Amino acid sequence: MAELATHVVPAPTLERFIADIFAAAGCERAEAAQISHHLMGANLTGHDSHGVIRTPRYVQWLQEGKVLPGQRLTIVNESPTHAVVDGNFGFGQTIGPLAVDLGIAKAKSVGMAAIALRCSGHIGRIGDWAERAAAQGLLSIHFVNVAEGELVAPFGGVDRRFSTNPVCIGVPAQGDAPMLLLDMATSLVAEGKVLVASNGGKPLPEGALISPDGVRSTAPEVLYGPLGPLTPRDAAKGDGALRAFGEHKGSGLAFMCEILAGVLTGGATSGPIPGGKRGRISNGMFSIYIDPAHFGAADFAAKAAEYALYVKASRPEVAGGEVLVPGEPEARTRADRLANGVPLQLGTWNALRAVADSLGVAVPN
Ligand code: NAD
């Protein structure tokens, strides 16, 4: 399949452009810059589905009052080792760092801490939060769900019950080595990949979707309903579902994300909302922060890096192949895109131009 045409923008130019859009849409300049910075974090690591492509939708949510600018965390309750915090439907790019920094401070003080975050606006690429903790020398583990984001069928079922529920584990890096970072949706593919496939991009892998009559499928219509080239892609219009990765095991992990990030946080699961739908999606995130120094593992990062090298030395399955460790593809993409610019699909670039025009923001060449 031919690659879709792209428009390549230097990373600093794109970051400024997106910040200008959020500032024009009503965010304070500092918040606009932070939203842009974290969206760029997803593009730079190759997770375009969670990057600047989200801008038009975020602006729409801002205009509709579904996400609120200038929010801070409300501490619901806390101890030296934990906190339950409410994001008040603020931008995830504003609320996420506040929740992570609270976990970092507690873990540095007592060795480990759990932070249960509820009612945050979309917090994007979860790897960003693990990177923030790792920069302070901490391991972190994150379980995430999306209230009102039901898209995924449980193993053995056809009806949607989970969101795409990412799980992320980050390990501080040794020196210049790439950070060890597992950051993955528990659906076989992220919804963004169905979007790409529906626009003629990379086809979906076998079994990515399931139709209401229980037939496994790769047809985006299963998720979005009947499609023409200009039909908006809306998962509310389809009757089918994404499938969890790894059969019953991935489905079980997705289920536990709902329990930890949806129920334990006091937020909401992706299923029915007590008191009725709020008409907006929100992320819950249950995170554990660990300071290896408190575990007597002062040389932890060095030993982890040593083990990663051992894993990479496994003989490749195919001639010329290579074993990568989690986080390595992202580190390589980041190096490439910082040097050569960020490629955006033309549909994404045109949507950014349209939202910029609507707000009177100059579009970079
Ligand atoms: P993916 O499938 O591209 O990568 C998953 C993991 O596999 C990564 O840690 C990556 O380093 C590793 N990996 C990839 N190729 C590898 C290889 N050849 N060898 C070894 N390891 C390899 O990621 P995904 O599941 O599509 O998730 C995309 C992003 O979407 C993530 O950043 C996730 O946090 C985000 N997400 C966010 C939400 C939300 O509600 N905020 C929901 C779902 C997903």
PDB file of C-alpha atoms in Angstrom, residues 151-359:
ATOM      1  CA  LEU A 151     -14.999   1.126  22.263  1.00  0.00           C
ATOM      2  CA  VAL A 152     -13.619  -2.336  23.075  1.00  0.00           C
ATOM      3  CA  ALA A 153     -15.430  -5.662  23.430  1.00  0.00           C
ATOM      4  CA  PRO A 154     -14.381  -8.016  26.252  1.00  0.00           C
ATOM      5  CA  PHE A 155     -12.931 -11.416  25.290  1.00  0.00           C
ATOM      6  CA  GLY A 156     -15.821 -13.689  24.358  1.00  0.00           C
ATOM      7  CA  GLY A 157     -18.246 -10.762  23.901  1.00  0.00           C
ATOM      8  CA  VAL A 158     -19.286  -8.454  21.079  1.00  0.00           C
ATOM      9  CA  ASP A 159     -20.716  -5.428  22.912  1.00  0.00           C
ATOM     10  CA  ARG A 160     -18.413  -2.546  23.878  1.00  0.00           C
ATOM     11  CA  ARG A 161     -17.454  -2.590  27.555  1.00  0.00           C
ATOM     12  CA  PHE A 162     -13.937  -1.079  27.849  1.00  0.00           C
ATOM     13  CA  SER A 163     -12.145   1.947  26.464  1.00  0.00           C
ATOM     14  CA  THR A 164      -8.749   1.434  24.822  1.00  0.00           C
ATOM     15  CA  ASN A 165      -7.271   1.518  28.367  1.00  0.00           C
ATOM     16  CA  PRO A 166      -3.526   2.065  28.116  1.00  0.00           C
ATOM     17  CA  VAL A 167      -0.992   0.532  30.503  1.00  0.00           C
ATOM     18  CA  CYS A 168       2.437   2.086  30.843  1.00  0.00           C
ATOM     19  CA  ILE A 169       5.616   1.207  32.749  1.00  0.00           C
ATOM     20  CA  GLY A 170       8.629   3.512  32.604  1.00  0.00           C
ATOM     21  CA  VAL A 171      12.147   2.832  33.865  1.00  0.00           C
ATOM     22  CA  PRO A 172      14.770   5.560  34.287  1.00  0.00           C
ATOM     23  CA  ALA A 173      17.482   5.462  31.658  1.00  0.00           C
ATOM     24  CA  GLN A 174      21.186   4.970  32.191  1.00  0.00           C
ATOM     25  CA  GLY A 175      23.215   7.812  30.691  1.00  0.00           C
ATOM     26  CA  ASP A 176      22.351   8.381  27.026  1.00  0.00           C
ATOM     27  CA  ALA A 177      20.635   4.987  26.607  1.00  0.00           C
ATOM     28  CA  PRO A 178      16.965   5.226  25.546  1.00  0.00           C
ATOM     29  CA  MET A 179      14.516   5.004  28.388  1.00  0.00           C
ATOM     30  CA  LEU A 180      12.871   1.597  28.875  1.00  0.00           C
ATOM     31  CA  LEU A 181       9.225   2.410  28.320  1.00  0.00           C
ATOM     32  CA  LEU A 182       6.305   0.100  27.740  1.00  0.00           C
ATOM     33  CA  ASP A 183       3.350   2.249  26.715  1.00  0.00           C
ATOM     34  CA  MET A 184       0.457   0.473  25.051  1.00  0.00           C
ATOM     35  CA  ALA A 185      -3.263   0.498  24.550  1.00  0.00           C
ATOM     36  CA  THR A 186      -4.932  -2.758  25.617  1.00  0.00           C
ATOM     37  CA  SER A 187      -6.966  -2.807  22.411  1.00  0.00           C
ATOM     38  CA  LEU A 188      -5.324  -4.684  19.546  1.00  0.00           C
ATOM     39  CA  VAL A 189      -5.052  -1.340  17.749  1.00  0.00           C
ATOM     40  CA  ALA A 190      -5.688   2.199  18.960  1.00  0.00           C
ATOM     41  CA  GLU A 191      -8.816   3.860  17.528  1.00  0.00           C
ATOM     42  CA  GLY A 192      -6.514   6.270  15.659  1.00  0.00           C
ATOM     43  CA  LYS A 193      -5.316   3.333  13.573  1.00  0.00           C
ATOM     44  CA  VAL A 194      -8.890   2.537  12.497  1.00  0.00           C
ATOM     45  CA  LEU A 195      -9.193   6.202  11.512  1.00  0.00           C
ATOM     46  CA  VAL A 196      -6.043   5.949   9.404  1.00  0.00           C
ATOM     47  CA  ALA A 197      -7.250   2.712   7.771  1.00  0.00           C
ATOM     48  CA  SER A 198     -10.626   4.321   6.996  1.00  0.00           C
ATOM     49  CA  ASN A 199      -8.754   7.053   5.071  1.00  0.00           C
ATOM     50  CA  GLY A 200      -6.967   4.512   2.886  1.00  0.00           C
ATOM     51  CA  GLY A 201      -3.900   4.181   5.106  1.00  0.00           C
ATOM     52  CA  LYS A 202      -2.340   1.065   6.606  1.00  0.00           C
ATOM     53  CA  PRO A 203      -4.899  -1.768   6.755  1.00  0.00           C
ATOM     54  CA  LEU A 204      -5.882  -3.174  10.129  1.00  0.00           C
ATOM     55  CA  PRO A 205      -4.431  -6.466  11.373  1.00  0.00           C
ATOM     56  CA  GLU A 206      -6.619  -9.565  11.397  1.00  0.00           C
ATOM     57  CA  GLY A 207      -9.117  -9.621  14.246  1.00  0.00           C
ATOM     58  CA  ALA A 208      -8.772  -5.930  15.142  1.00  0.00           C
ATOM     59  CA  LEU A 209     -12.555  -5.464  15.135  1.00  0.00           C
ATOM     60  CA  ILE A 210     -15.641  -7.519  15.862  1.00  0.00           C
ATOM     61  CA  SER A 211     -19.071  -6.968  14.340  1.00  0.00           C
ATOM     62  CA  PRO A 212     -22.313  -7.188  16.364  1.00  0.00           C
ATOM     63  CA  ASP A 213     -22.965 -10.677  14.991  1.00  0.00           C
ATOM     64  CA  GLY A 214     -19.610 -11.901  16.311  1.00  0.00           C
ATOM     65  CA  VAL A 215     -17.619 -11.888  13.051  1.00  0.00           C
ATOM     66  CA  ARG A 216     -14.015 -10.690  13.391  1.00  0.00           C
ATOM     67  CA  SER A 217     -13.198  -8.025  10.847  1.00  0.00           C
ATOM     68  CA  THR A 218     -10.687  -5.511   9.500  1.00  0.00           C
ATOM     69  CA  ALA A 219     -13.342  -3.197   7.958  1.00  0.00           C
ATOM     70  CA  PRO A 220     -13.418   0.296   9.596  1.00  0.00           C
ATOM     71  CA  GLU A 221     -17.183   0.431   8.866  1.00  0.00           C
ATOM     72  CA  VAL A 222     -17.621  -2.009  11.756  1.00  0.00           C
ATOM     73  CA  LEU A 223     -16.578   0.807  14.115  1.00  0.00           C
ATOM     74  CA  TYR A 224     -17.828   3.867  12.209  1.00  0.00           C
ATOM     75  CA  GLY A 225     -20.855   2.658  10.209  1.00  0.00           C
ATOM     76  CA  PRO A 226     -21.188   3.232   6.426  1.00  0.00           C
ATOM     77  CA  LEU A 227     -18.388   5.492   5.130  1.00  0.00           C
ATOM     78  CA  GLY A 228     -17.854   7.853   2.212  1.00  0.00           C
ATOM     79  CA  PRO A 229     -14.661   9.866   1.658  1.00  0.00           C
ATOM     80  CA  LEU A 230     -16.105  12.903   3.478  1.00  0.00           C
ATOM     81  CA  THR A 231     -18.182  11.103   6.113  1.00  0.00           C
ATOM     82  CA  PRO A 232     -16.998  12.147   9.602  1.00  0.00           C
ATOM     83  CA  ARG A 233     -15.497   9.180  11.428  1.00  0.00           C
ATOM     84  CA  ASP A 234     -17.668   8.794  14.515  1.00  0.00           C
ATOM     85  CA  ALA A 235     -17.476   5.611  16.593  1.00  0.00           C
ATOM     86  CA  ALA A 236     -20.975   6.344  17.911  1.00  0.00           C
ATOM     87  CA  LYS A 237     -22.263   5.567  14.379  1.00  0.00           C
ATOM     88  CA  GLY A 238     -20.963   1.976  14.232  1.00  0.00           C
ATOM     89  CA  ASP A 239     -22.415  -1.140  15.859  1.00  0.00           C
ATOM     90  CA  GLY A 240     -19.192  -3.115  16.237  1.00  0.00           C
ATOM     91  CA  ALA A 241     -16.209  -2.863  18.559  1.00  0.00           C
ATOM     92  CA  LEU A 242     -12.438  -2.935  18.754  1.00  0.00           C
ATOM     93  CA  ARG A 243     -10.999  -6.137  20.185  1.00  0.00           C
ATOM     94  CA  ALA A 244      -8.555  -6.357  23.087  1.00  0.00           C
ATOM     95  CA  PHE A 245      -5.008  -7.551  22.296  1.00  0.00           C
ATOM     96  CA  GLY A 246      -3.880 -10.967  23.513  1.00  0.00           C
ATOM     97  CA  GLU A 247      -7.309 -12.622  23.717  1.00  0.00           C
ATOM     98  CA  HIS A 248      -8.404 -13.262  27.356  1.00  0.00           C
ATOM     99  CA  LYS A 249      -5.147 -11.873  28.823  1.00  0.00           C
ATOM    100  CA  GLY A 250      -5.335  -8.431  27.196  1.00  0.00           C
ATOM    101  CA  SER A 251      -9.054  -8.311  27.873  1.00  0.00           C
ATOM    102  CA  GLY A 252      -8.310  -9.039  31.554  1.00  0.00           C
ATOM    103  CA  LEU A 253      -5.764  -6.213  31.659  1.00  0.00           C
ATOM    104  CA  ALA A 254      -8.282  -3.811  30.079  1.00  0.00           C
ATOM    105  CA  PHE A 255     -10.837  -4.913  32.682  1.00  0.00           C
ATOM    106  CA  MET A 256      -8.406  -4.180  35.538  1.00  0.00           C
ATOM    107  CA  CYS A 257      -7.688  -0.713  34.088  1.00  0.00           C
ATOM    108  CA  GLU A 258     -11.393   0.026  34.502  1.00  0.00           C
ATOM    109  CA  ILE A 259     -11.289  -1.225  38.106  1.00  0.00           C
ATOM    110  CA  LEU A 260      -8.146   0.753  39.043  1.00  0.00           C
ATOM    111  CA  ALA A 261      -8.539   3.923  36.963  1.00  0.00           C
ATOM    112  CA  GLY A 262     -12.332   4.046  36.853  1.00  0.00           C
ATOM    113  CA  VAL A 263     -13.587   2.527  40.123  1.00  0.00           C
ATOM    114  CA  LEU A 264     -10.723   2.979  42.637  1.00  0.00           C
ATOM    115  CA  THR A 265     -10.128   6.617  41.629  1.00  0.00           C
ATOM    116  CA  GLY A 266     -13.790   7.377  42.352  1.00  0.00           C
ATOM    117  CA  GLY A 267     -14.165   8.612  38.760  1.00  0.00           C
ATOM    118  CA  ALA A 268     -16.157   6.464  36.350  1.00  0.00           C
ATOM    119  CA  THR A 269     -15.667   3.349  34.259  1.00  0.00           C
ATOM    120  CA  SER A 270     -16.137   3.542  30.515  1.00  0.00           C
ATOM    121  CA  GLY A 271     -19.566   1.994  31.105  1.00  0.00           C
ATOM    122  CA  PRO A 272     -22.733   3.623  32.458  1.00  0.00           C
ATOM    123  CA  ILE A 273     -22.050   6.798  34.492  1.00  0.00           C
ATOM    124  CA  PRO A 274     -23.799   7.030  37.872  1.00  0.00           C
ATOM    125  CA  GLY A 275     -26.255   9.913  37.582  1.00  0.00           C
ATOM    126  CA  GLY A 276     -26.286   9.755  33.790  1.00  0.00           C
ATOM    127  CA  LYS A 277     -23.933  10.654  30.954  1.00  0.00           C
ATOM    128  CA  ARG A 278     -21.931  13.878  31.228  1.00  0.00           C
ATOM    129  CA  GLY A 279     -21.539  14.173  27.456  1.00  0.00           C
ATOM    130  CA  ARG A 280     -17.743  14.395  27.622  1.00  0.00           C
ATOM    131  CA  ILE A 281     -14.930  11.923  27.874  1.00  0.00           C
ATOM    132  CA  SER A 282     -12.484  12.028  30.761  1.00  0.00           C
ATOM    133  CA  ASN A 283      -9.458  10.013  31.724  1.00  0.00           C
ATOM    134  CA  GLY A 284      -8.854   8.252  35.019  1.00  0.00           C
ATOM    135  CA  MET A 285      -5.281   7.236  35.825  1.00  0.00           C
ATOM    136  CA  PHE A 286      -4.026   5.109  38.711  1.00  0.00           C
ATOM    137  CA  SER A 287      -0.260   5.550  38.993  1.00  0.00           C
ATOM    138  CA  ILE A 288       2.428   4.071  41.222  1.00  0.00           C
ATOM    139  CA  TYR A 289       5.748   5.919  41.586  1.00  0.00           C
ATOM    140  CA  ILE A 290       8.796   4.066  42.922  1.00  0.00           C
ATOM    141  CA  ASP A 291      12.164   5.470  43.948  1.00  0.00           C
ATOM    142  CA  PRO A 292      14.704   2.656  43.362  1.00  0.00           C
ATOM    143  CA  ALA A 293      17.119   4.295  45.803  1.00  0.00           C
ATOM    144  CA  HIS A 294      14.690   3.525  48.655  1.00  0.00           C
ATOM    145  CA  PHE A 295      14.823  -0.150  47.642  1.00  0.00           C
ATOM    146  CA  GLY A 296      18.587  -0.235  48.142  1.00  0.00           C
ATOM    147  CA  ALA A 297      19.080  -0.454  44.368  1.00  0.00           C
ATOM    148  CA  ALA A 298      21.381   2.522  43.850  1.00  0.00           C
ATOM    149  CA  ASP A 299      22.725   1.036  40.582  1.00  0.00           C
ATOM    150  CA  PHE A 300      19.233   0.076  39.400  1.00  0.00           C
ATOM    151  CA  ALA A 301      19.338   2.057  36.128  1.00  0.00           C
ATOM    152  CA  ALA A 302      22.724   0.584  35.196  1.00  0.00           C
ATOM    153  CA  LYS A 303      21.575  -2.985  35.889  1.00  0.00           C
ATOM    154  CA  ALA A 304      18.333  -2.473  33.963  1.00  0.00           C
ATOM    155  CA  ALA A 305      20.306  -1.087  31.001  1.00  0.00           C
ATOM    156  CA  GLU A 306      22.690  -4.060  31.190  1.00  0.00           C
ATOM    157  CA  TYR A 307      19.763  -6.479  31.077  1.00  0.00           C
ATOM    158  CA  ALA A 308      18.242  -4.597  28.125  1.00  0.00           C
ATOM    159  CA  LEU A 309      21.490  -5.138  26.198  1.00  0.00           C
ATOM    160  CA  TYR A 310      21.351  -8.844  27.015  1.00  0.00           C
ATOM    161  CA  VAL A 311      17.768  -9.048  25.692  1.00  0.00           C
ATOM    162  CA  LYS A 312      18.743  -7.191  22.526  1.00  0.00           C
ATOM    163  CA  ALA A 313      21.531  -9.702  21.944  1.00  0.00           C
ATOM    164  CA  SER A 314      18.950 -12.460  21.339  1.00  0.00           C
ATOM    165  CA  ARG A 315      19.550 -13.774  17.823  1.00  0.00           C
ATOM    166  CA  PRO A 316      17.105 -12.141  15.372  1.00  0.00           C
ATOM    167  CA  GLU A 317      14.204 -14.281  14.193  1.00  0.00           C
ATOM    168  CA  VAL A 318      14.827 -13.230  10.587  1.00  0.00           C
ATOM    169  CA  ALA A 319      18.115 -12.482   8.870  1.00  0.00           C
ATOM    170  CA  GLY A 320      18.904  -8.782   9.152  1.00  0.00           C
ATOM    171  CA  GLY A 321      16.283  -8.358  11.895  1.00  0.00           C
ATOM    172  CA  GLU A 322      16.833  -6.763  15.254  1.00  0.00           C
ATOM    173  CA  VAL A 323      15.446  -7.169  18.763  1.00  0.00           C
ATOM    174  CA  LEU A 324      14.215  -3.869  20.208  1.00  0.00           C
ATOM    175  CA  VAL A 325      13.342  -3.177  23.829  1.00  0.00           C
ATOM    176  CA  PRO A 326      10.217  -1.208  24.784  1.00  0.00           C
ATOM    177  CA  GLY A 327      10.757   2.507  24.208  1.00  0.00           C
ATOM    178  CA  GLU A 328      13.415   2.040  21.541  1.00  0.00           C
ATOM    179  CA  PRO A 329      11.127   2.653  18.539  1.00  0.00           C
ATOM    180  CA  GLU A 330       9.909   5.891  20.162  1.00  0.00           C
ATOM    181  CA  ALA A 331      13.461   7.089  20.910  1.00  0.00           C
ATOM    182  CA  ARG A 332      14.488   6.493  17.295  1.00  0.00           C
ATOM    183  CA  THR A 333      11.448   8.271  15.896  1.00  0.00           C
ATOM    184  CA  ARG A 334      12.047  11.221  18.213  1.00  0.00           C
ATOM    185  CA  ALA A 335      15.652  11.584  17.037  1.00  0.00           C
ATOM    186  CA  ASP A 336      14.531  11.413  13.402  1.00  0.00           C
ATOM    187  CA  ARG A 337      11.622  13.873  13.725  1.00  0.00           C
ATOM    188  CA  LEU A 338      13.613  16.398  15.743  1.00  0.00           C
ATOM    189  CA  ALA A 339      16.206  16.356  12.970  1.00  0.00           C
ATOM    190  CA  ASN A 340      13.943  16.096   9.919  1.00  0.00           C
ATOM    191  CA  GLY A 341      10.567  17.500  10.924  1.00  0.00           C
ATOM    192  CA  VAL A 342       7.191  15.984  11.782  1.00  0.00           C
ATOM    193  CA  PRO A 343       5.274  14.426   8.873  1.00  0.00           C
ATOM    194  CA  LEU A 344       1.525  15.066   9.073  1.00  0.00           C
ATOM    195  CA  GLN A 345      -1.047  13.386   6.857  1.00  0.00           C
ATOM    196  CA  LEU A 346      -2.551  15.977   4.531  1.00  0.00           C
ATOM    197  CA  GLY A 347      -5.992  15.484   6.119  1.00  0.00           C
ATOM    198  CA  THR A 348      -4.498  16.336   9.517  1.00  0.00           C
ATOM    199  CA  TRP A 349      -2.624  19.376   8.169  1.00  0.00           C
ATOM    200  CA  ASN A 350      -5.732  20.689   6.409  1.00  0.00           C
ATOM    201  CA  ALA A 351      -7.820  20.259   9.569  1.00  0.00           C
ATOM    202  CA  LEU A 352      -5.194  22.252  11.532  1.00  0.00           C
ATOM    203  CA  ARG A 353      -5.216  24.991   8.900  1.00  0.00           C
ATOM    204  CA  ALA A 354      -9.019  25.153   9.041  1.00  0.00           C
ATOM    205  CA  VAL A 355      -9.101  25.524  12.832  1.00  0.00           C
ATOM    206  CA  ALA A 356      -6.306  28.131  12.661  1.00  0.00           C
ATOM    207  CA  ASP A 357      -8.241  30.103  10.008  1.00  0.00           C
ATOM    208  CA  SER A 358     -11.399  29.978  12.120  1.00  0.00           C
ATOM    209  CA  LEU A 359      -9.462  31.545  15.042  1.00  0.00           C
TER     210      LEU A 359
END
